[in-house]
Backbone as CSV, one residue per row, in Angstrom:
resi,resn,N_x,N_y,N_z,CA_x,CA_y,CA_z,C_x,C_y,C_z
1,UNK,-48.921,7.883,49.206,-49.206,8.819,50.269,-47.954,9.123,51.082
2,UNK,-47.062,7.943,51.221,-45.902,8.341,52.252,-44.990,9.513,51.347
3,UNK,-45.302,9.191,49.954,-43.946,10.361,49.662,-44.421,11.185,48.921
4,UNK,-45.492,11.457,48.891,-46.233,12.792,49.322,-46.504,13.581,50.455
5,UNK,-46.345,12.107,51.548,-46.199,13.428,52.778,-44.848,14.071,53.138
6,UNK,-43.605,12.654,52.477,-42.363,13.412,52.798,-42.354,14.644,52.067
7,UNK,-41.904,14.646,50.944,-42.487,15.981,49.879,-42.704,17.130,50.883
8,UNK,-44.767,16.899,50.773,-45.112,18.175,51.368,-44.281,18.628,52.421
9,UNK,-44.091,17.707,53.481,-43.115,18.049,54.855,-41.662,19.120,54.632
10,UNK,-41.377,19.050,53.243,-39.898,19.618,53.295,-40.910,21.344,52.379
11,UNK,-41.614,21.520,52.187,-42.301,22.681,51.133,-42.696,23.720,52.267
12,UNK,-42.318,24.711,52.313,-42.967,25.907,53.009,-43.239,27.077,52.072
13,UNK,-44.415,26.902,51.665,-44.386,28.098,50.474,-46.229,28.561,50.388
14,UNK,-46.331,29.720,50.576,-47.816,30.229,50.151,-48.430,29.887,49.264
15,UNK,-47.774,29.472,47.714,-48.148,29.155,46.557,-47.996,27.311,46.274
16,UNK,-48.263,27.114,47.614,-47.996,25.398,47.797,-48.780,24.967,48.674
17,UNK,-49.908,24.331,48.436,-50.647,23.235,49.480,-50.006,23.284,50.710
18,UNK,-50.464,23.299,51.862,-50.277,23.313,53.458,-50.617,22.192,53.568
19,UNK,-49.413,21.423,54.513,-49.192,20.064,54.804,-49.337,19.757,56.400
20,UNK,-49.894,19.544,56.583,-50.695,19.284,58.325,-50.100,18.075,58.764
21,UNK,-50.077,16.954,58.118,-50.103,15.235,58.769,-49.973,14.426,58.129
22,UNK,-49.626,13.358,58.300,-49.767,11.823,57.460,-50.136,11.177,58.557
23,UNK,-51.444,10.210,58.178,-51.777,9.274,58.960,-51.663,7.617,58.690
24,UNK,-50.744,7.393,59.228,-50.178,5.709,58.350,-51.266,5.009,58.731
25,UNK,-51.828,3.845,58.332,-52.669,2.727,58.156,-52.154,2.559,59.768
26,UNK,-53.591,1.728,60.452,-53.748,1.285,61.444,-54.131,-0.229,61.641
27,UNK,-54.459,-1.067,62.849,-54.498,-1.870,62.762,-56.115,-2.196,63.172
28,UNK,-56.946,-1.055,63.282,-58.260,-1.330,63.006,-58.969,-0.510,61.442
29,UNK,-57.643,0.515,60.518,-58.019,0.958,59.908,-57.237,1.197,59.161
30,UNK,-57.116,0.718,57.683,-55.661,-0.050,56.621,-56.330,1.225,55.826
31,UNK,-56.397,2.386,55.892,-56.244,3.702,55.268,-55.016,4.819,55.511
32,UNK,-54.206,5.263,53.945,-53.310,5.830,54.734,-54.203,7.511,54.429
33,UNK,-53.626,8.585,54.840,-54.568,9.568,55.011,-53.278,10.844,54.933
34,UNK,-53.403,12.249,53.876,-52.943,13.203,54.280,-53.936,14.286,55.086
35,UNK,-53.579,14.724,55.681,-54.346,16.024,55.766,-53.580,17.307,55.868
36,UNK,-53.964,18.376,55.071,-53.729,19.376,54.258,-55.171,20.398,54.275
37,UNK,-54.449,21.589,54.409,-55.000,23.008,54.186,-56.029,22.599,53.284
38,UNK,-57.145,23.175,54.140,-58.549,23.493,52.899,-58.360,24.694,52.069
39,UNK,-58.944,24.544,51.252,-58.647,25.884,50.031,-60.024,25.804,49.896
40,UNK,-60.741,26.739,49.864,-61.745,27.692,49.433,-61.888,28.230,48.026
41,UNK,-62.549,27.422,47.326,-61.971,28.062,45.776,-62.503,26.881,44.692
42,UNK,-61.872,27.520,43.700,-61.906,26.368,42.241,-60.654,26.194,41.551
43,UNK,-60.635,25.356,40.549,-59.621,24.769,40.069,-59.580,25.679,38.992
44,UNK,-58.277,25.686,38.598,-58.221,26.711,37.222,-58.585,25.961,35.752
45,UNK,-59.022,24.998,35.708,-59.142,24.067,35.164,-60.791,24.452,34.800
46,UNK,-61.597,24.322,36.075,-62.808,24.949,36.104,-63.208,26.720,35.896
47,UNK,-61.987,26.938,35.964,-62.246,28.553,36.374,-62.265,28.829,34.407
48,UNK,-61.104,28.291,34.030,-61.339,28.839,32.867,-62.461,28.254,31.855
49,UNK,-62.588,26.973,32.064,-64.047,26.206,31.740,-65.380,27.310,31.791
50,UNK,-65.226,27.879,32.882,-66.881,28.763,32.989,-66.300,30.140,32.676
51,UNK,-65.457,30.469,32.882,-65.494,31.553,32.760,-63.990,32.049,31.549
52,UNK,-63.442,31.130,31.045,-62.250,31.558,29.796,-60.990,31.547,29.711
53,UNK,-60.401,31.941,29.261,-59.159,32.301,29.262,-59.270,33.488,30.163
54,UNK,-57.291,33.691,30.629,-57.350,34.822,31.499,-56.692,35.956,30.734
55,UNK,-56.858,36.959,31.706,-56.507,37.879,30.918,-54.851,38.112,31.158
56,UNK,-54.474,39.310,30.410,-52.773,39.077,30.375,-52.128,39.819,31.580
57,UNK,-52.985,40.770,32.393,-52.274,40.512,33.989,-52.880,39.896,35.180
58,UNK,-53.812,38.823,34.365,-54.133,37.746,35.358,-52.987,36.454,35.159
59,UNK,-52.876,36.524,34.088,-51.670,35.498,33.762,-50.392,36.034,34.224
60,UNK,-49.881,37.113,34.179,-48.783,37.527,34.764,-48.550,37.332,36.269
61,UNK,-49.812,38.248,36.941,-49.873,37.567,38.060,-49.965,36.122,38.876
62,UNK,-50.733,35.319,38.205,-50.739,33.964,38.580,-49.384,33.154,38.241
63,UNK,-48.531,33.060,36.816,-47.150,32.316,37.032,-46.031,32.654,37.604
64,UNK,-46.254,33.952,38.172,-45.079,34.567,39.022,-45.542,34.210,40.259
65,UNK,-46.457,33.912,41.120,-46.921,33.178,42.619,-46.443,31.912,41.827
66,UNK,-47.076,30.793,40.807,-46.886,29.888,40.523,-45.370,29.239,40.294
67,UNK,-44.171,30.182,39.773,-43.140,29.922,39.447,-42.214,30.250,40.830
68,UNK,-42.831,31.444,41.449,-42.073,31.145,43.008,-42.179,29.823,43.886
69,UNK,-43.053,29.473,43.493,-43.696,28.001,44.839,-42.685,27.278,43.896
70,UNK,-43.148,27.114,42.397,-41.865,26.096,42.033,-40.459,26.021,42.692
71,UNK,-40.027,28.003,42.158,-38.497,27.684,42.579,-38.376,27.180,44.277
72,UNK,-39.524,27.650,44.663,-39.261,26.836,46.318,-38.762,25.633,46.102
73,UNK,-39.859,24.814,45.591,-39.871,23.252,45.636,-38.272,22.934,44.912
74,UNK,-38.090,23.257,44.031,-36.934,23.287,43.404,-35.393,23.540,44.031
75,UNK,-35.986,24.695,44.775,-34.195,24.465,46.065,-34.326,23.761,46.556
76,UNK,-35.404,22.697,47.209,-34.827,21.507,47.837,-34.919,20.537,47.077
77,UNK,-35.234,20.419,45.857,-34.880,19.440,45.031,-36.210,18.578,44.623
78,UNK,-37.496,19.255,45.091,-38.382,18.533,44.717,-38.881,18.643,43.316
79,UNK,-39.267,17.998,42.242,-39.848,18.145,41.169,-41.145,17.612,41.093
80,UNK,-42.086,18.666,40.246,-43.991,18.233,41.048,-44.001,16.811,39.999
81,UNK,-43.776,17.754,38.547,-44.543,16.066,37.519,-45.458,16.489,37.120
82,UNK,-46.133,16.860,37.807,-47.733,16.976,37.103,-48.521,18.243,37.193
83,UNK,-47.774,18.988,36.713,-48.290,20.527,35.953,-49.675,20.884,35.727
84,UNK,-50.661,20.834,35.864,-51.848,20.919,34.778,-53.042,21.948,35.600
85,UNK,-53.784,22.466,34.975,-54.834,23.450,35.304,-55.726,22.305,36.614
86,UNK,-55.552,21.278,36.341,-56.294,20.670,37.586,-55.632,20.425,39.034
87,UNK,-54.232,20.864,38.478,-53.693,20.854,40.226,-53.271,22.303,40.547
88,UNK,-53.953,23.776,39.904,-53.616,24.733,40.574,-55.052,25.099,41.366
89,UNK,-55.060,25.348,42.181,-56.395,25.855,43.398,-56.899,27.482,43.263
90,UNK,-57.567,28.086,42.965,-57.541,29.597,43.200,-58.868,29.348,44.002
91,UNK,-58.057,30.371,45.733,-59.103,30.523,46.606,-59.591,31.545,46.073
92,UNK,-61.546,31.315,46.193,-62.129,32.471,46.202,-62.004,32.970,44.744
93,UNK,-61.445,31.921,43.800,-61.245,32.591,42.322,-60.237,33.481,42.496
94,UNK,-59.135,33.903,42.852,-58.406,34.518,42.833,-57.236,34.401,42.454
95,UNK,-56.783,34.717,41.360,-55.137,34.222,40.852,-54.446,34.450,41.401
96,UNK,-53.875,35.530,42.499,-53.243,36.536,43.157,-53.103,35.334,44.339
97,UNK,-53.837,34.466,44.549,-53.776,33.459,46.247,-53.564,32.308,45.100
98,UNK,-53.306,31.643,43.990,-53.361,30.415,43.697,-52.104,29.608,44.350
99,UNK,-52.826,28.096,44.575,-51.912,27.510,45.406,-51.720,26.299,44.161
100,UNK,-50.457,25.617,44.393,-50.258,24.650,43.981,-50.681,23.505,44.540
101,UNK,-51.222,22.058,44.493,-51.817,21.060,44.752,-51.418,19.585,44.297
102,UNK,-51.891,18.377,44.997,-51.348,17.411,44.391,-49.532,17.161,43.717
103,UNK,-48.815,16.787,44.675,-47.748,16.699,44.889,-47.462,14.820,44.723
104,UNK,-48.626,14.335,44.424,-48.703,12.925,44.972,-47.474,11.699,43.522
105,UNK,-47.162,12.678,42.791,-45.970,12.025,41.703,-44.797,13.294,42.179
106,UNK,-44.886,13.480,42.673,-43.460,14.674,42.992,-41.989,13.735,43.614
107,UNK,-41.022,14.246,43.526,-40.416,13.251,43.513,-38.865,14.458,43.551
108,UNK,-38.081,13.820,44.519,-36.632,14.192,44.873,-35.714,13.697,43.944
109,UNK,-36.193,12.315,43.461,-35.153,11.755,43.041,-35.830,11.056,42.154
110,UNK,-35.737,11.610,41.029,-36.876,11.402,39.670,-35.726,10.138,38.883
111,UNK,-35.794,9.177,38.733,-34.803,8.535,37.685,-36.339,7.874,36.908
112,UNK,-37.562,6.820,37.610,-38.097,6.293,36.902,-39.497,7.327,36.437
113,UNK,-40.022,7.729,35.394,-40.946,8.127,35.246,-42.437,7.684,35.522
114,UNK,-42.215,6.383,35.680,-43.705,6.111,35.798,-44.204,5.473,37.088
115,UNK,-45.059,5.284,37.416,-45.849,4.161,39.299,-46.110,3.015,39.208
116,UNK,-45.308,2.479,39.176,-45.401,0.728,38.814,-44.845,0.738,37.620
117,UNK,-45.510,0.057,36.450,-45.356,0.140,35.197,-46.555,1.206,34.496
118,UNK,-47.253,1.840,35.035,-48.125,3.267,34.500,-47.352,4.423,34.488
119,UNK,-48.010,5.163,33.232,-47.291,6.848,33.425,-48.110,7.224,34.378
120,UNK,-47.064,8.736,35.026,-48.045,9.108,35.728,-47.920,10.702,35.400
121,UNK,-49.074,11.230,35.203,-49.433,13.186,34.986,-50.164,12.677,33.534
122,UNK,-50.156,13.833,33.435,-51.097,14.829,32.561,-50.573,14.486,31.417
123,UNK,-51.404,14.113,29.938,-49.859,14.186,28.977,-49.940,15.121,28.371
124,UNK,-50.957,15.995,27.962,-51.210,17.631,27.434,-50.192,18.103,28.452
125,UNK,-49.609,18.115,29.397,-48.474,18.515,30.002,-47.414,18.585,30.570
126,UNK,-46.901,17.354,29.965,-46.029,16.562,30.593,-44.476,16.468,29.329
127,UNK,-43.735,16.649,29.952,-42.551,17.227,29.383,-41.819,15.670,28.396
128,UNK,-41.036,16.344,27.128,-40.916,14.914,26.480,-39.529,13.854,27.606
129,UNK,-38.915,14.389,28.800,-38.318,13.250,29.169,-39.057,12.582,30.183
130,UNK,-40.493,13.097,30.728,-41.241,12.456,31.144,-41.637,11.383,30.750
131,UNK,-41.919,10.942,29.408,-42.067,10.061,28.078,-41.100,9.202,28.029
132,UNK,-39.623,9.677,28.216,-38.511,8.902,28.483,-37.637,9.373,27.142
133,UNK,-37.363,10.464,27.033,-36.789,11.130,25.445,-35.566,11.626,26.275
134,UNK,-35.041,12.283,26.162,-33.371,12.689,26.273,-33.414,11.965,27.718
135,UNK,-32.901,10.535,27.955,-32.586,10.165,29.001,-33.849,10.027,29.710
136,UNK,-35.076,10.683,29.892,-35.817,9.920,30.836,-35.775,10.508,32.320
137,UNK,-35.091,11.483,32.539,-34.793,12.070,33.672,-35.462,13.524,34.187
138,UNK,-37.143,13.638,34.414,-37.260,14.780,35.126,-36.754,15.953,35.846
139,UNK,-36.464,17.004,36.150,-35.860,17.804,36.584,-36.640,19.261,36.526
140,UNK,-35.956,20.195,37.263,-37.163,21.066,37.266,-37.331,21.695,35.944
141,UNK,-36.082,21.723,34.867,-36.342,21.911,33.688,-37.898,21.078,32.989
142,UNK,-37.943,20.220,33.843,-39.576,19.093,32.946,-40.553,20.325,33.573
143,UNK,-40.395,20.915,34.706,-41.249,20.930,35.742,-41.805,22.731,34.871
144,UNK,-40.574,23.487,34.153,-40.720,24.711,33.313,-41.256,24.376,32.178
145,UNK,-40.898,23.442,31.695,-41.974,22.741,30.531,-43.637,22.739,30.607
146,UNK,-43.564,21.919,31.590,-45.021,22.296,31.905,-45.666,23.149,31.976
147,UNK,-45.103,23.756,32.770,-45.357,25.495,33.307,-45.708,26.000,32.199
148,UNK,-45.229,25.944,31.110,-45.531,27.032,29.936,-46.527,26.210,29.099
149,UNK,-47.064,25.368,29.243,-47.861,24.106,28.529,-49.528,24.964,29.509
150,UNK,-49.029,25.121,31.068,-49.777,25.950,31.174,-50.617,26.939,30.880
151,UNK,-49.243,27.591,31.116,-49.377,28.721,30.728,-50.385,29.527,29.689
152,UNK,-49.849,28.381,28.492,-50.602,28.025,26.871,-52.169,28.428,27.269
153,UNK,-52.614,27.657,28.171,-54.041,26.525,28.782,-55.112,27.743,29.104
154,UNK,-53.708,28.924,30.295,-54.610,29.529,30.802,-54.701,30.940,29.611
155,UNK,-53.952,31.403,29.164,-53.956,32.211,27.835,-54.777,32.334,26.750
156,UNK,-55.366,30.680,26.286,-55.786,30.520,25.034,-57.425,30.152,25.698
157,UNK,-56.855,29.804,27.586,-58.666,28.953,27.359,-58.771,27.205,26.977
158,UNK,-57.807,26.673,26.325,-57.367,25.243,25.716,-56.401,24.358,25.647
159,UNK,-56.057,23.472,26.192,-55.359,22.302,25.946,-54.250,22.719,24.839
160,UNK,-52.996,22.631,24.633,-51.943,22.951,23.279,-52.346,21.603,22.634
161,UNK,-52.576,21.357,21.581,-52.680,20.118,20.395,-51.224,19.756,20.603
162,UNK,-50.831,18.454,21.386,-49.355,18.068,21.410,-49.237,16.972,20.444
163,UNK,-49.762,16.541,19.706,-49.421,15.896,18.516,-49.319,14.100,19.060
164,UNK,-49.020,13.655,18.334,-48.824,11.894,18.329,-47.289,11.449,18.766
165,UNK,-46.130,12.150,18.575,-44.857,11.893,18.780,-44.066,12.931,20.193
166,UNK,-43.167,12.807,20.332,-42.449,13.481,21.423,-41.695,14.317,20.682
């Protein structure tokens, strides 16, 4: 939670979760707590579940909001990690407002890939130095990887078959 709230704290972007607070653990209450912008909406994850693949200037429209919030995050050096139809938000169903979400593996300074000794993201979308393949080193290049692993997701309607190897 703490470096997810640092994270969110440095992100000012429309196409990025709104970051309100961090509430550190207390001494009548050992919960730590973000609070963040409500979104009104469904997950694209769900959206294409009920209702499909999108169409090709719904997709146009949605990774160009989606790839701006990146390059935001990206001039200050943040990298998300975890790409996937379950952390984009569309208020109101709307691709045109989708926000990015879950920042909670994002990371300034990516050297170890995983949270403890666990991976952490998606692996239908998760880039091969996420895995630990050329060096092991995230960057927003992992972060365009994804993006188009996306991309795939929201196009086809399905998951890309990423195979057994890196």
């Amino acid at each position: 939670f703490k470096r997810e709230a640092g994270t969110l704290s440095d992100l000012h972007h429309q196409a990025i979760v709104r970051y309100l607070a961090y509430v550190p653990p207390s001494d009548t209450l050992n919960l730590h707590a973000l609070v963040m912008g409500f979104i009104e909406g469904t997950k694209l994850s769900d959206h294409i579940k009920h209702v499909g693949a999108l169409s090709v200037n719904e997709i146009c429209v949605l990774f160009s909001r989606l790839a701006d919030g990146m390059a935001a995050a990206h001039e200050i050096g943040v990298v998300h990690r975890d790409l996937s139809p379950d952390n984009v938000m569309l208020p109101d169903g709307n691709v045109a407002k989708a926000v990015l979400i879950d920042f909670g593996i994002a990371s300034s300074q990516v050297k170890d890939v995983t949270l403890g000794n666990e991976f952490a993201g998606k692996l239908k979308y998760v880039s091969p130095e996420q895995l630990g393949a050329f060096g092991g080193e995230a960057d927003a290049r992992s972060d365009i990887y994804s993006m188009g692993l996306l991309m795939i997701t929201a196009a086809t309607g399905q998951a890309t078959a990423m195979g057994n190897t890196i």
